[in-house]
Amino acid sequence: MFSELALHDCLLKATTKLGYTKTTPVQQKAIPLAMTGKDLLVSAKTGSGKTAAFLLPSLHRFLENPAPNSGTRALVLVPTRELARQVVKQCEQFAEFTTMKSAIIIGGEDFKFQKSMFRKNPEVIVSTPGRLAEHIDAGSIDFHDLEVLILDEADRMLEMGLIEDVLRITKSCNPQRQTLLFSATLKHQGLNDVIHQSLKNPESLVLDSHKDKHSQIQQQVILADDYDHKDKLLAWLLEHETYNKALVFTNKKVQASRLSGLMRYKNNRAGMLQGDLSQEERNHVMGLFRNQQIDVLIATDVAARGIDVDDIDLVINYDMPRNGDDYIHRIGRTGRADNEGRAISFVTSFEWNLKAAIERYIRHNFEKRTIDGLAGHFKGPKKVKNSGKKASDKKRIDSKDGDNKDEPKNKNRRRDRKNIGKRRTPTEKSGSGKTAHTRSDDGFSPPKKRV
Ligand code: ADP
Ligand code: MG
């Protein structure tokens, strides 16, 4: 219960107004610890309520120790603009009954206007690293008074190539500050640098492995032959499934554009979210989706990062995500805060191995589903008979005629296991800070765009 957390009355009033009564496990554990002033490393799955877990103890601390002449007291760094908006909105809601102010500093908005926001001296700044680093370079802000630094979705910032900026920012912050790092996983090798350089004797809280199955999400696969078959399956599902809001993922931008056109043609109220949209277009689409003016959103992974729309109850993977972590992030968009959801993935013969690897990674086998009248030819790989054959046998049953292309290759298993969940290429940063490519475009280059 929130009332048992010894939070300031103004904050309890706000949580009650928001309808928060029970704390989520990460809030239950992280809030009291953060209130002691310790540095924390926290991993908990998407949708588990991490935002309140770092905002509430920070706001509490500021209410207990007023510092009217202080500069910025808390800085929250997040990977995407969308997420920054959501965090600042939550902060405003929690601070409603206080005089504390928050500000958002993200790319794509007027630099001079942002400078004027600093002069108002907000207690909390929520920002994406690229733009904030530019402000620090330009001398428009300093964080010498900072009391709490929060790195939210640190794994995503790492994957998006933003860590250099993050480290530059953390170096310029008050060394006496408290640092709270949140991540879906703490096992990311690249995080070690950030942890060593930004945190002091942190306490680790591993709430639940990010691999834990989302028990309230039904996870299904439908076998598909090709794109044409997938189009038919998608149209059928959008017409016949029961849902409030559906989020459809593709791996490529062109595919997202094509599908949103096709689904609109088939009388769906569909919109599209992909990395090329301007901030204004993006806000417009998100607004339509939030207000239920459209109920289908077709998105690429990068564009969908940080989406927090409460009542998404159907996620469709038109393309299988490229790794286990992306799968977890995609399905985490549904079933938030214990709502029920369904995730349906289309799997062609080319995606079979990926599906199997993701199942191993999340330790959960998908439920197989077929749709009457739309069953394809691909039924999964044929059974391999191992009866007494040695692994070294050249004549493998599954490949002797060369016609069994759908068969998963057992010989690659070890490598599969090692690499699943990891990015395919090291993240590297572009000198210019501007690149047209994002990982979801070509599948290989990490996004390097400043946000
Ligand atoms: P995470 O950052 O872990 O992915 P969020 O902080 O975005 O999760 O929270 C997910 C959703 O759950 C948000 O809509 C949030 O308002 C809601 N939520 C968080 N904590 C609670 C709570 N204790 N009671 C009810 N809803 C909550
Ligand atoms: Mg979050």
Short mmCIF file of C-alpha atoms and ligand atoms in Angstrom, two decimals:
data_model
loop_
_atom_site.label_atom_id
_atom_site.label_comp_id
_atom_site.label_asym_id
_atom_site.label_seq_id
_atom_site.Cartn_x
_atom_site.Cartn_y
_atom_site.Cartn_z
CA MET A 1 0.00 0.00 0.00
CA PHE A 2 1.21 3.51 -0.80
CA SER A 3 -0.02 4.75 2.58
CA GLU A 4 2.56 2.50 4.29
CA LEU A 5 5.49 4.07 2.47
CA ALA A 6 5.83 7.17 4.67
CA LEU A 7 5.63 9.40 1.62
CA HIS A 8 4.80 13.07 1.98
CA ASP A 9 1.04 13.72 2.26
CA CYS A 10 0.98 15.77 -0.95
CA LEU A 11 2.32 12.79 -2.86
CA LEU A 12 -0.09 10.34 -1.24
CA LYS A 13 -2.92 12.64 -2.23
CA ALA A 14 -1.71 12.57 -5.84
CA THR A 15 -1.32 8.78 -5.96
CA THR A 16 -4.83 8.39 -4.56
CA LYS A 17 -6.15 10.76 -7.20
CA LEU A 18 -4.44 8.67 -9.89
CA GLY A 19 -6.13 5.57 -8.53
CA TYR A 20 -2.89 3.98 -7.32
CA THR A 21 -3.69 2.05 -4.16
CA LYS A 22 -1.44 -0.98 -4.16
CA THR A 23 2.25 -0.54 -4.87
CA THR A 24 3.76 -2.71 -7.58
CA PRO A 25 6.65 -4.96 -6.43
CA VAL A 26 9.33 -2.64 -7.84
CA GLN A 27 7.74 0.34 -6.09
CA GLN A 28 7.44 -1.59 -2.83
CA LYS A 29 11.15 -2.38 -2.83
CA ALA A 30 12.77 0.58 -4.56
CA ILE A 31 10.92 3.49 -2.93
CA PRO A 32 12.02 2.86 0.70
CA LEU A 33 15.58 2.11 -0.44
CA ALA A 34 15.79 5.21 -2.60
CA MET A 35 14.49 7.25 0.34
CA THR A 36 17.61 6.28 2.28
CA GLY A 37 19.70 8.13 -0.31
CA LYS A 38 21.52 5.05 -1.60
CA ASP A 39 22.49 4.59 -5.23
CA LEU A 40 20.39 1.88 -6.84
CA LEU A 41 20.54 -0.45 -9.81
CA VAL A 42 17.05 -1.71 -10.56
CA SER A 43 15.87 -4.17 -13.15
CA ALA A 44 12.18 -4.91 -13.57
CA LYS A 45 10.06 -5.77 -16.55
CA THR A 46 8.30 -3.26 -18.77
CA GLY A 47 5.03 -1.97 -17.38
CA SER A 48 5.94 -2.75 -13.77
CA GLY A 49 5.65 0.84 -12.56
CA LYS A 50 9.27 1.97 -12.55
CA THR A 51 8.44 5.61 -13.20
CA ALA A 52 6.71 6.05 -9.85
CA ALA A 53 9.49 4.02 -8.24
CA PHE A 54 12.00 6.78 -9.02
CA LEU A 55 9.83 9.89 -9.10
CA LEU A 56 8.07 9.46 -5.76
CA PRO A 57 11.15 9.06 -3.52
CA SER A 58 12.86 11.96 -5.30
CA LEU A 59 9.89 14.30 -4.91
CA HIS A 60 9.54 13.17 -1.31
CA ARG A 61 13.13 14.11 -0.60
CA PHE A 62 12.64 17.58 -2.09
CA LEU A 63 9.46 18.19 -0.09
CA GLU A 64 11.19 17.15 3.13
CA ASN A 65 14.19 19.40 2.45
CA PRO A 66 13.06 22.59 0.75
CA ALA A 67 15.83 24.38 -1.13
CA PRO A 68 14.26 27.44 -2.75
CA ASN A 69 17.55 28.79 -4.11
CA SER A 70 18.81 25.53 -5.53
CA GLY A 71 19.25 24.81 -9.25
CA THR A 72 17.78 21.68 -10.78
CA ARG A 73 17.38 19.03 -8.11
CA ALA A 74 16.54 15.93 -10.20
CA LEU A 75 17.50 14.99 -13.72
CA VAL A 76 15.83 12.08 -15.49
CA LEU A 77 17.54 10.84 -18.66
CA VAL A 78 15.44 8.68 -20.97
CA PRO A 79 16.12 7.22 -24.44
CA THR A 80 13.22 8.70 -26.42
CA ARG A 81 11.18 11.87 -26.72
CA GLU A 82 7.95 9.96 -26.30
CA LEU A 83 9.14 8.48 -23.04
CA ALA A 84 10.33 11.90 -21.86
CA ARG A 85 6.81 13.23 -22.41
CA GLN A 86 5.30 10.38 -20.45
CA VAL A 87 7.72 10.78 -17.55
CA VAL A 88 7.24 14.53 -17.30
CA LYS A 89 3.49 14.05 -17.40
CA GLN A 90 3.65 11.57 -14.52
CA CYS A 91 5.89 13.96 -12.64
CA GLU A 92 3.37 16.76 -13.05
CA GLN A 93 0.63 14.46 -11.82
CA PHE A 94 2.61 13.41 -8.73
CA ALA A 95 3.58 17.04 -8.03
CA GLU A 96 0.06 18.39 -8.51
CA PHE A 97 -0.40 19.25 -4.84
CA THR A 98 3.04 20.76 -4.44
CA THR A 99 4.74 23.85 -5.87
CA MET A 100 7.40 21.79 -7.64
CA LYS A 101 7.90 22.29 -11.35
CA SER A 102 9.24 20.03 -14.03
CA ALA A 103 10.49 20.69 -17.55
CA ILE A 104 11.14 18.60 -20.60
CA ILE A 105 14.20 19.08 -22.81
CA ILE A 106 14.16 17.00 -25.98
CA GLY A 107 15.48 17.23 -29.51
CA GLY A 108 13.30 18.64 -32.25
CA GLU A 109 12.20 21.61 -30.16
CA ASP A 110 13.41 25.19 -30.04
CA PHE A 111 16.83 25.54 -28.39
CA LYS A 112 16.30 29.13 -27.24
CA PHE A 113 12.93 28.35 -25.77
CA GLN A 114 14.52 25.52 -23.84
CA LYS A 115 17.16 27.91 -22.50
CA SER A 116 14.39 30.11 -21.17
CA MET A 117 12.88 27.07 -19.43
CA PHE A 118 16.13 26.55 -17.52
CA ARG A 119 15.91 30.09 -16.22
CA LYS A 120 12.62 29.22 -14.51
CA ASN A 121 14.66 26.78 -12.44
CA PRO A 122 12.42 23.71 -12.46
CA GLU A 123 13.13 21.18 -9.71
CA VAL A 124 12.94 18.27 -12.15
CA ILE A 125 14.24 18.08 -15.71
CA VAL A 126 13.36 15.14 -17.95
CA SER A 127 15.53 14.91 -21.02
CA THR A 128 16.92 12.87 -23.88
CA PRO A 129 20.73 12.79 -23.69
CA GLY A 130 21.62 14.25 -27.10
CA ARG A 131 19.86 17.55 -26.66
CA LEU A 132 20.85 17.97 -23.04
CA ALA A 133 24.52 17.39 -23.88
CA GLU A 134 24.24 20.21 -26.42
CA HIS A 135 22.86 22.53 -23.74
CA ILE A 136 25.66 21.62 -21.38
CA ASP A 137 28.21 22.34 -24.14
CA ALA A 138 26.51 25.66 -24.82
CA GLY A 139 26.68 26.49 -21.12
CA SER A 140 22.93 27.02 -20.85
CA ILE A 141 22.61 24.78 -17.80
CA ASP A 142 24.72 23.18 -15.13
CA PHE A 143 23.90 20.45 -12.67
CA HIS A 144 26.14 21.50 -9.79
CA ASP A 145 23.23 21.42 -7.32
CA LEU A 146 21.79 18.15 -8.59
CA GLU A 147 20.56 15.84 -5.83
CA VAL A 148 19.22 12.89 -7.83
CA LEU A 149 20.25 11.61 -11.25
CA ILE A 150 17.97 8.99 -12.80
CA LEU A 151 18.95 6.90 -15.81
CA ASP A 152 15.73 5.31 -17.07
CA GLU A 153 15.80 2.48 -19.62
CA ALA A 154 19.59 2.50 -19.47
CA ASP A 155 19.78 -0.61 -21.65
CA ARG A 156 17.85 1.16 -24.40
CA MET A 157 20.06 4.25 -24.17
CA LEU A 158 23.02 1.96 -24.60
CA GLU A 159 21.50 0.19 -27.59
CA MET A 160 20.60 3.49 -29.19
CA GLY A 161 24.17 4.72 -29.01
CA LEU A 162 23.38 7.43 -26.45
CA ILE A 163 25.75 6.36 -23.72
CA GLU A 164 28.57 8.72 -24.69
CA ASP A 165 26.22 11.64 -24.17
CA VAL A 166 24.95 10.09 -20.94
CA LEU A 167 28.49 9.82 -19.59
CA ARG A 168 29.30 13.39 -20.59
CA ILE A 169 26.23 14.55 -18.71
CA THR A 170 26.87 12.45 -15.61
CA LYS A 171 30.42 13.81 -15.41
CA SER A 172 29.08 17.34 -15.25
CA CYS A 173 26.67 16.53 -12.40
CA ASN A 174 27.20 17.21 -8.73
CA PRO A 175 29.40 14.31 -7.53
CA GLN A 176 27.48 14.14 -4.23
CA ARG A 177 24.23 13.30 -5.94
CA GLN A 178 22.27 10.07 -5.60
CA THR A 179 22.07 8.00 -8.82
CA LEU A 180 19.27 5.58 -9.66
CA LEU A 181 19.65 3.39 -12.74
CA PHE A 182 16.67 1.52 -14.18
CA SER A 183 16.95 -1.06 -16.89
CA ALA A 184 15.02 -4.04 -18.22
CA THR A 185 18.20 -6.03 -17.70
CA LEU A 186 21.42 -5.40 -15.78
CA LYS A 187 23.28 -8.13 -17.65
CA HIS A 188 24.13 -5.91 -20.59
CA GLN A 189 27.92 -5.82 -20.82
CA GLY A 190 28.01 -2.24 -22.00
CA LEU A 191 26.28 -1.13 -18.82
CA ASN A 192 29.39 -1.82 -16.74
CA ASP A 193 31.06 1.40 -17.86
CA VAL A 194 28.05 3.47 -16.97
CA ILE A 195 27.66 1.75 -13.63
CA HIS A 196 31.32 2.24 -12.70
CA GLN A 197 31.44 5.83 -13.81
CA SER A 198 28.09 7.00 -12.52
CA LEU A 199 27.17 5.08 -9.36
CA LYS A 200 28.74 4.74 -5.92
CA ASN A 201 28.39 1.40 -4.08
CA PRO A 202 25.01 0.79 -5.62
CA GLU A 203 22.55 -1.70 -4.23
CA SER A 204 21.07 -4.01 -6.88
CA LEU A 205 17.39 -4.82 -7.00
CA VAL A 206 16.52 -7.49 -9.51
CA LEU A 207 12.76 -7.66 -9.28
CA ASP A 208 12.00 -10.27 -11.82
CA SER A 209 14.09 -11.38 -14.66
CA HIS A 210 13.16 -9.50 -17.79
CA LYS A 211 12.76 -12.93 -19.27
CA ASP A 212 9.89 -13.86 -16.98
CA LYS A 213 6.91 -14.59 -19.05
CA HIS A 214 4.27 -11.94 -18.90
CA SER A 215 1.67 -14.24 -17.40
CA GLN A 216 -1.24 -11.98 -18.18
CA ILE A 217 -0.35 -11.96 -21.88
CA GLN A 218 -1.52 -14.78 -24.07
CA GLN A 219 1.22 -15.47 -26.59
CA GLN A 220 0.32 -17.14 -29.88
CA VAL A 221 1.95 -17.84 -33.22
CA ILE A 222 0.30 -18.30 -36.59
CA LEU A 223 2.34 -19.95 -39.34
CA ALA A 224 2.49 -18.01 -42.57
CA ASP A 225 3.74 -18.73 -46.08
CA ASP A 226 4.73 -15.27 -47.32
CA TYR A 227 3.83 -11.56 -47.14
CA ASP A 228 0.67 -12.05 -49.13
CA HIS A 229 -0.49 -14.66 -46.64
CA LYS A 230 0.52 -12.42 -43.73
CA ASP A 231 -1.54 -9.56 -45.22
CA LYS A 232 -4.61 -11.78 -45.27
CA LEU A 233 -4.01 -12.99 -41.73
CA LEU A 234 -3.58 -9.43 -40.49
CA ALA A 235 -6.74 -8.23 -42.18
CA TRP A 236 -8.65 -11.18 -40.76
CA LEU A 237 -7.39 -10.60 -37.22
CA LEU A 238 -8.11 -6.89 -37.26
CA GLU A 239 -11.62 -7.64 -38.40
CA HIS A 240 -12.42 -10.59 -36.13
CA GLU A 241 -10.40 -10.28 -32.93
CA THR A 242 -11.90 -8.49 -29.96
CA TYR A 243 -9.68 -5.58 -28.97
CA ASN A 244 -9.68 -1.95 -27.93
CA LYS A 245 -6.40 -1.03 -29.52
CA ALA A 246 -4.04 -3.07 -31.63
CA LEU A 247 -0.34 -2.43 -32.18
CA VAL A 248 1.18 -4.11 -35.23
CA PHE A 249 4.98 -4.38 -35.50
CA THR A 250 6.99 -4.61 -38.69
CA ASN A 251 10.77 -4.72 -39.00
CA LYS A 252 10.92 -2.21 -41.83
CA LYS A 253 9.55 1.27 -42.37
CA VAL A 254 8.39 0.58 -45.92
CA GLN A 255 6.43 -2.38 -44.67
CA ALA A 256 4.76 -0.23 -41.99
CA SER A 257 3.74 2.35 -44.63
CA ARG A 258 2.46 -0.27 -47.02
CA LEU A 259 0.43 -2.04 -44.34
CA SER A 260 -1.15 1.09 -42.93
CA GLY A 261 -2.33 1.96 -46.46
CA LEU A 262 -3.60 -1.54 -47.05
CA MET A 263 -5.40 -1.77 -43.72
CA ARG A 264 -7.04 1.62 -44.24
CA TYR A 265 -8.15 0.42 -47.67
CA LYS A 266 -9.73 -2.52 -45.89
CA ASN A 267 -11.70 -0.11 -43.71
CA ASN A 268 -9.58 -0.27 -40.60
CA ARG A 269 -8.97 2.91 -38.65
CA ALA A 270 -5.22 2.51 -38.90
CA GLY A 271 -2.26 4.85 -38.41
CA MET A 272 1.46 4.45 -38.74
CA LEU A 273 4.42 5.31 -36.55
CA GLN A 274 7.91 5.10 -37.99
CA GLY A 275 11.21 6.84 -37.53
CA ASP A 276 10.86 9.26 -40.48
CA LEU A 277 7.86 11.09 -39.10
CA SER A 278 8.40 14.61 -37.80
CA GLN A 279 7.75 15.17 -34.12
CA GLU A 280 4.49 16.90 -34.98
CA GLU A 281 3.27 14.02 -37.15
CA ARG A 282 4.24 11.59 -34.44
CA ASN A 283 2.34 13.51 -31.76
CA HIS A 284 -0.65 13.69 -34.05
CA VAL A 285 -0.72 9.92 -34.64
CA MET A 286 -0.20 9.17 -30.95
CA GLY A 287 -3.03 11.57 -30.07
CA LEU A 288 -5.38 9.82 -32.49
CA PHE A 289 -4.44 6.45 -31.03
CA ARG A 290 -4.80 7.57 -27.43
CA ASN A 291 -8.20 9.12 -28.09
CA GLN A 292 -9.36 6.05 -29.95
CA GLN A 293 -9.86 7.90 -33.24
CA ILE A 294 -7.73 5.16 -34.70
CA ASP A 295 -7.57 1.74 -33.10
CA VAL A 296 -4.77 0.16 -35.09
CA LEU A 297 -1.22 1.48 -35.00
CA ILE A 298 1.42 0.01 -37.28
CA ALA A 299 4.92 0.67 -36.00
CA THR A 300 8.59 -0.21 -36.23
CA ASP A 301 10.50 -1.07 -33.04
CA VAL A 302 12.48 2.13 -32.78
CA ALA A 303 9.43 4.31 -33.42
CA ALA A 304 7.39 2.41 -30.85
CA ARG A 305 9.89 2.77 -28.02
CA GLY A 306 8.42 4.30 -24.95
CA ILE A 307 4.83 4.13 -26.13
CA ASP A 308 2.66 4.00 -23.04
CA VAL A 309 -0.92 3.70 -24.10
CA ASP A 310 -2.84 1.94 -21.38
CA ASP A 311 -5.45 -0.05 -23.23
CA ILE A 312 -3.47 -1.77 -25.97
CA ASP A 313 -4.78 -5.31 -25.70
CA LEU A 314 -3.54 -6.79 -28.95
CA VAL A 315 0.03 -6.84 -30.25
CA ILE A 316 0.66 -8.42 -33.63
CA ASN A 317 4.17 -9.21 -34.80
CA TYR A 318 3.72 -9.02 -38.56
CA ASP A 319 7.45 -9.73 -38.70
CA MET A 320 9.11 -11.72 -35.97
CA PRO A 321 11.31 -9.36 -33.92
CA ARG A 322 15.04 -9.84 -34.46
CA ASN A 323 15.84 -10.86 -30.92
CA GLY A 324 14.38 -11.85 -27.59
CA ASP A 325 14.68 -8.44 -25.96
CA ASP A 326 12.81 -6.76 -28.81
CA TYR A 327 10.11 -9.41 -28.46
CA ILE A 328 9.79 -8.66 -24.76
CA HIS A 329 9.61 -4.93 -25.40
CA ARG A 330 6.98 -5.38 -28.08
CA ILE A 331 4.68 -7.56 -26.03
CA GLY A 332 5.28 -5.36 -22.99
CA ARG A 333 3.13 -2.76 -24.76
CA THR A 334 0.11 -4.83 -23.91
CA GLY A 335 -0.93 -6.26 -20.57
CA ARG A 336 0.39 -3.18 -18.76
CA ALA A 337 -0.31 -2.79 -15.04
CA ASP A 338 -1.91 -6.23 -14.92
CA ASN A 339 -4.38 -5.75 -17.74
CA GLU A 340 -4.90 -8.74 -19.98
CA GLY A 341 -3.45 -8.78 -23.44
CA ARG A 342 -2.74 -11.00 -26.38
CA ALA A 343 0.35 -11.13 -28.57
CA ILE A 344 0.17 -12.90 -31.93
CA SER A 345 3.28 -13.47 -34.06
CA PHE A 346 3.34 -14.48 -37.71
CA VAL A 347 6.07 -17.00 -38.44
CA THR A 348 7.24 -18.01 -41.91
CA SER A 349 9.69 -20.80 -42.60
CA PHE A 350 12.47 -18.18 -42.59
CA GLU A 351 11.45 -17.00 -39.15
CA TRP A 352 11.08 -20.45 -37.60
CA ASN A 353 14.54 -20.58 -36.05
CA LEU A 354 14.12 -17.11 -34.65
CA LYS A 355 10.80 -18.10 -33.12
CA ALA A 356 12.41 -21.16 -31.53
CA ALA A 357 15.32 -19.10 -30.19
CA ILE A 358 12.94 -16.52 -28.69
CA GLU A 359 10.95 -19.30 -27.04
CA ARG A 360 14.14 -20.60 -25.47
CA TYR A 361 15.16 -17.11 -24.41
CA ILE A 362 11.89 -16.29 -22.67
CA ARG A 363 11.46 -19.90 -21.54
CA HIS A 364 7.93 -20.03 -22.79
CA ASN A 365 6.44 -21.93 -25.69
CA PHE A 366 3.99 -20.05 -27.85
CA GLU A 367 0.53 -21.41 -28.36
CA LYS A 368 0.01 -22.41 -32.01
CA ARG A 369 -3.08 -21.07 -33.66
CA THR A 370 -4.62 -21.58 -37.09
CA ILE A 371 -7.38 -19.63 -38.70
CA ASP A 372 -10.00 -21.60 -40.57
CA GLY A 373 -9.88 -20.89 -44.25
CA LEU A 374 -6.48 -19.20 -43.96
CA ALA A 375 -4.23 -22.11 -43.09
CA GLY A 376 -1.09 -21.94 -45.21
CA HIS A 377 1.18 -24.63 -46.62
CA PHE A 378 3.96 -24.16 -44.09
CA LYS A 379 3.25 -26.38 -41.10
CA GLY A 380 6.58 -26.08 -39.33
CA PRO A 381 9.67 -28.19 -39.89
CA LYS A 382 9.22 -31.92 -40.35
CA LYS A 383 10.14 -34.06 -37.38
CA VAL A 384 13.79 -35.10 -37.24
CA LYS A 385 14.32 -38.74 -36.39
CA ASN A 386 17.48 -39.17 -34.31
CA SER A 387 17.14 -42.93 -33.91
CA GLY A 388 20.65 -43.97 -33.00
CA LYS A 389 22.34 -41.71 -35.56
CA LYS A 390 25.59 -40.11 -34.54
CA ALA A 391 25.89 -36.35 -34.75
CA SER A 392 28.77 -36.86 -37.13
CA ASP A 393 26.64 -38.78 -39.64
CA LYS A 394 27.01 -37.03 -42.91
CA LYS A 395 23.67 -38.25 -44.19
CA ARG A 396 21.39 -36.17 -42.09
CA ILE A 397 17.79 -37.06 -42.53
CA ASP A 398 16.69 -33.47 -42.51
CA SER A 399 18.90 -32.35 -45.35
CA LYS A 400 19.44 -35.28 -47.63
CA ASP A 401 17.17 -34.11 -50.42
CA GLY A 402 17.91 -30.47 -49.97
CA ASP A 403 14.18 -29.83 -50.02
CA ASN A 404 13.80 -29.32 -46.34
CA LYS A 405 14.77 -25.68 -46.16
CA ASP A 406 12.34 -25.06 -43.32
CA GLU A 407 14.21 -27.32 -40.99
CA PRO A 408 15.90 -25.59 -38.04
CA LYS A 409 19.62 -26.27 -38.15
CA ASN A 410 20.65 -27.86 -34.91
CA LYS A 411 24.31 -27.23 -35.51
CA ASN A 412 23.92 -23.51 -34.92
CA ARG A 413 22.18 -23.89 -31.61
CA ARG A 414 25.11 -22.95 -29.42
CA ARG A 415 25.73 -19.75 -31.25
CA ASP A 416 22.03 -19.03 -31.31
CA ARG A 417 21.86 -19.36 -27.60
CA LYS A 418 24.83 -17.14 -27.07
CA ASN A 419 23.62 -14.37 -29.27
CA ILE A 420 19.93 -14.29 -28.77
CA GLY A 421 18.81 -11.16 -27.05
CA LYS A 422 21.93 -9.33 -28.16
CA ARG A 423 22.25 -6.72 -30.84
CA ARG A 424 23.95 -7.83 -33.98
CA THR A 425 26.48 -5.05 -34.20
CA PRO A 426 28.30 -2.96 -31.67
CA THR A 427 26.72 0.39 -31.12
CA GLU A 428 28.88 3.14 -32.42
CA LYS A 429 28.30 6.75 -32.56
CA SER A 430 28.31 8.92 -35.61
CA GLY A 431 30.41 12.01 -35.54
CA SER A 432 27.82 14.18 -37.25
CA GLY A 433 25.09 13.21 -34.83
CA LYS A 434 22.70 12.79 -37.74
CA THR A 435 22.04 9.65 -39.66
CA ALA A 436 19.09 8.56 -41.67
CA HIS A 437 19.42 4.92 -40.68
CA THR A 438 17.86 3.31 -37.71
CA ARG A 439 18.27 -0.26 -36.69
CA SER A 440 14.77 -1.10 -37.80
CA ASP A 441 15.52 0.07 -41.33
CA ASP A 442 18.28 -2.18 -42.37
CA GLY A 443 18.49 -4.57 -39.46
CA PHE A 444 22.14 -3.91 -38.87
CA SER A 445 23.05 -0.32 -38.17
CA PRO A 446 22.15 0.84 -34.70
CA PRO A 447 20.17 4.07 -34.61
CA LYS A 448 22.49 7.00 -34.27
CA LYS A 449 20.05 9.82 -34.52
CA ARG A 450 20.22 12.35 -31.76
CA VAL A 451 17.01 12.53 -29.83
P1 ADP B 1 7.60 0.85 -16.58
O1 ADP B 1 8.38 2.14 -16.58
O2 ADP B 1 8.07 -0.12 -15.55
O3 ADP B 1 7.51 0.24 -17.95
P2 ADP B 1 5.39 2.60 -15.99
O4 ADP B 1 5.99 3.34 -14.87
O5 ADP B 1 5.35 3.29 -17.31
O6 ADP B 1 6.10 1.18 -16.17
O7 ADP B 1 3.92 2.13 -15.55
C1 ADP B 1 3.07 1.40 -16.40
C2 ADP B 1 1.63 1.80 -16.19
O8 ADP B 1 1.18 1.38 -14.91
C3 ADP B 1 1.43 3.30 -16.25
O9 ADP B 1 0.27 3.56 -16.99
C4 ADP B 1 1.25 3.71 -14.79
O10 ADP B 1 0.42 4.84 -14.66
C5 ADP B 1 0.61 2.47 -14.19
N1 ADP B 1 0.95 2.27 -12.76
C6 ADP B 1 2.18 2.35 -12.21
N2 ADP B 1 2.14 2.07 -10.90
C7 ADP B 1 0.86 1.80 -10.60
C8 ADP B 1 0.18 1.45 -9.38
N3 ADP B 1 0.83 1.30 -8.23
N4 ADP B 1 -1.17 1.26 -9.45
C9 ADP B 1 -1.81 1.40 -10.62
N5 ADP B 1 -1.25 1.72 -11.80
C10 ADP B 1 0.08 1.93 -11.80
MG MG B 2 9.54 3.10 -17.87
#
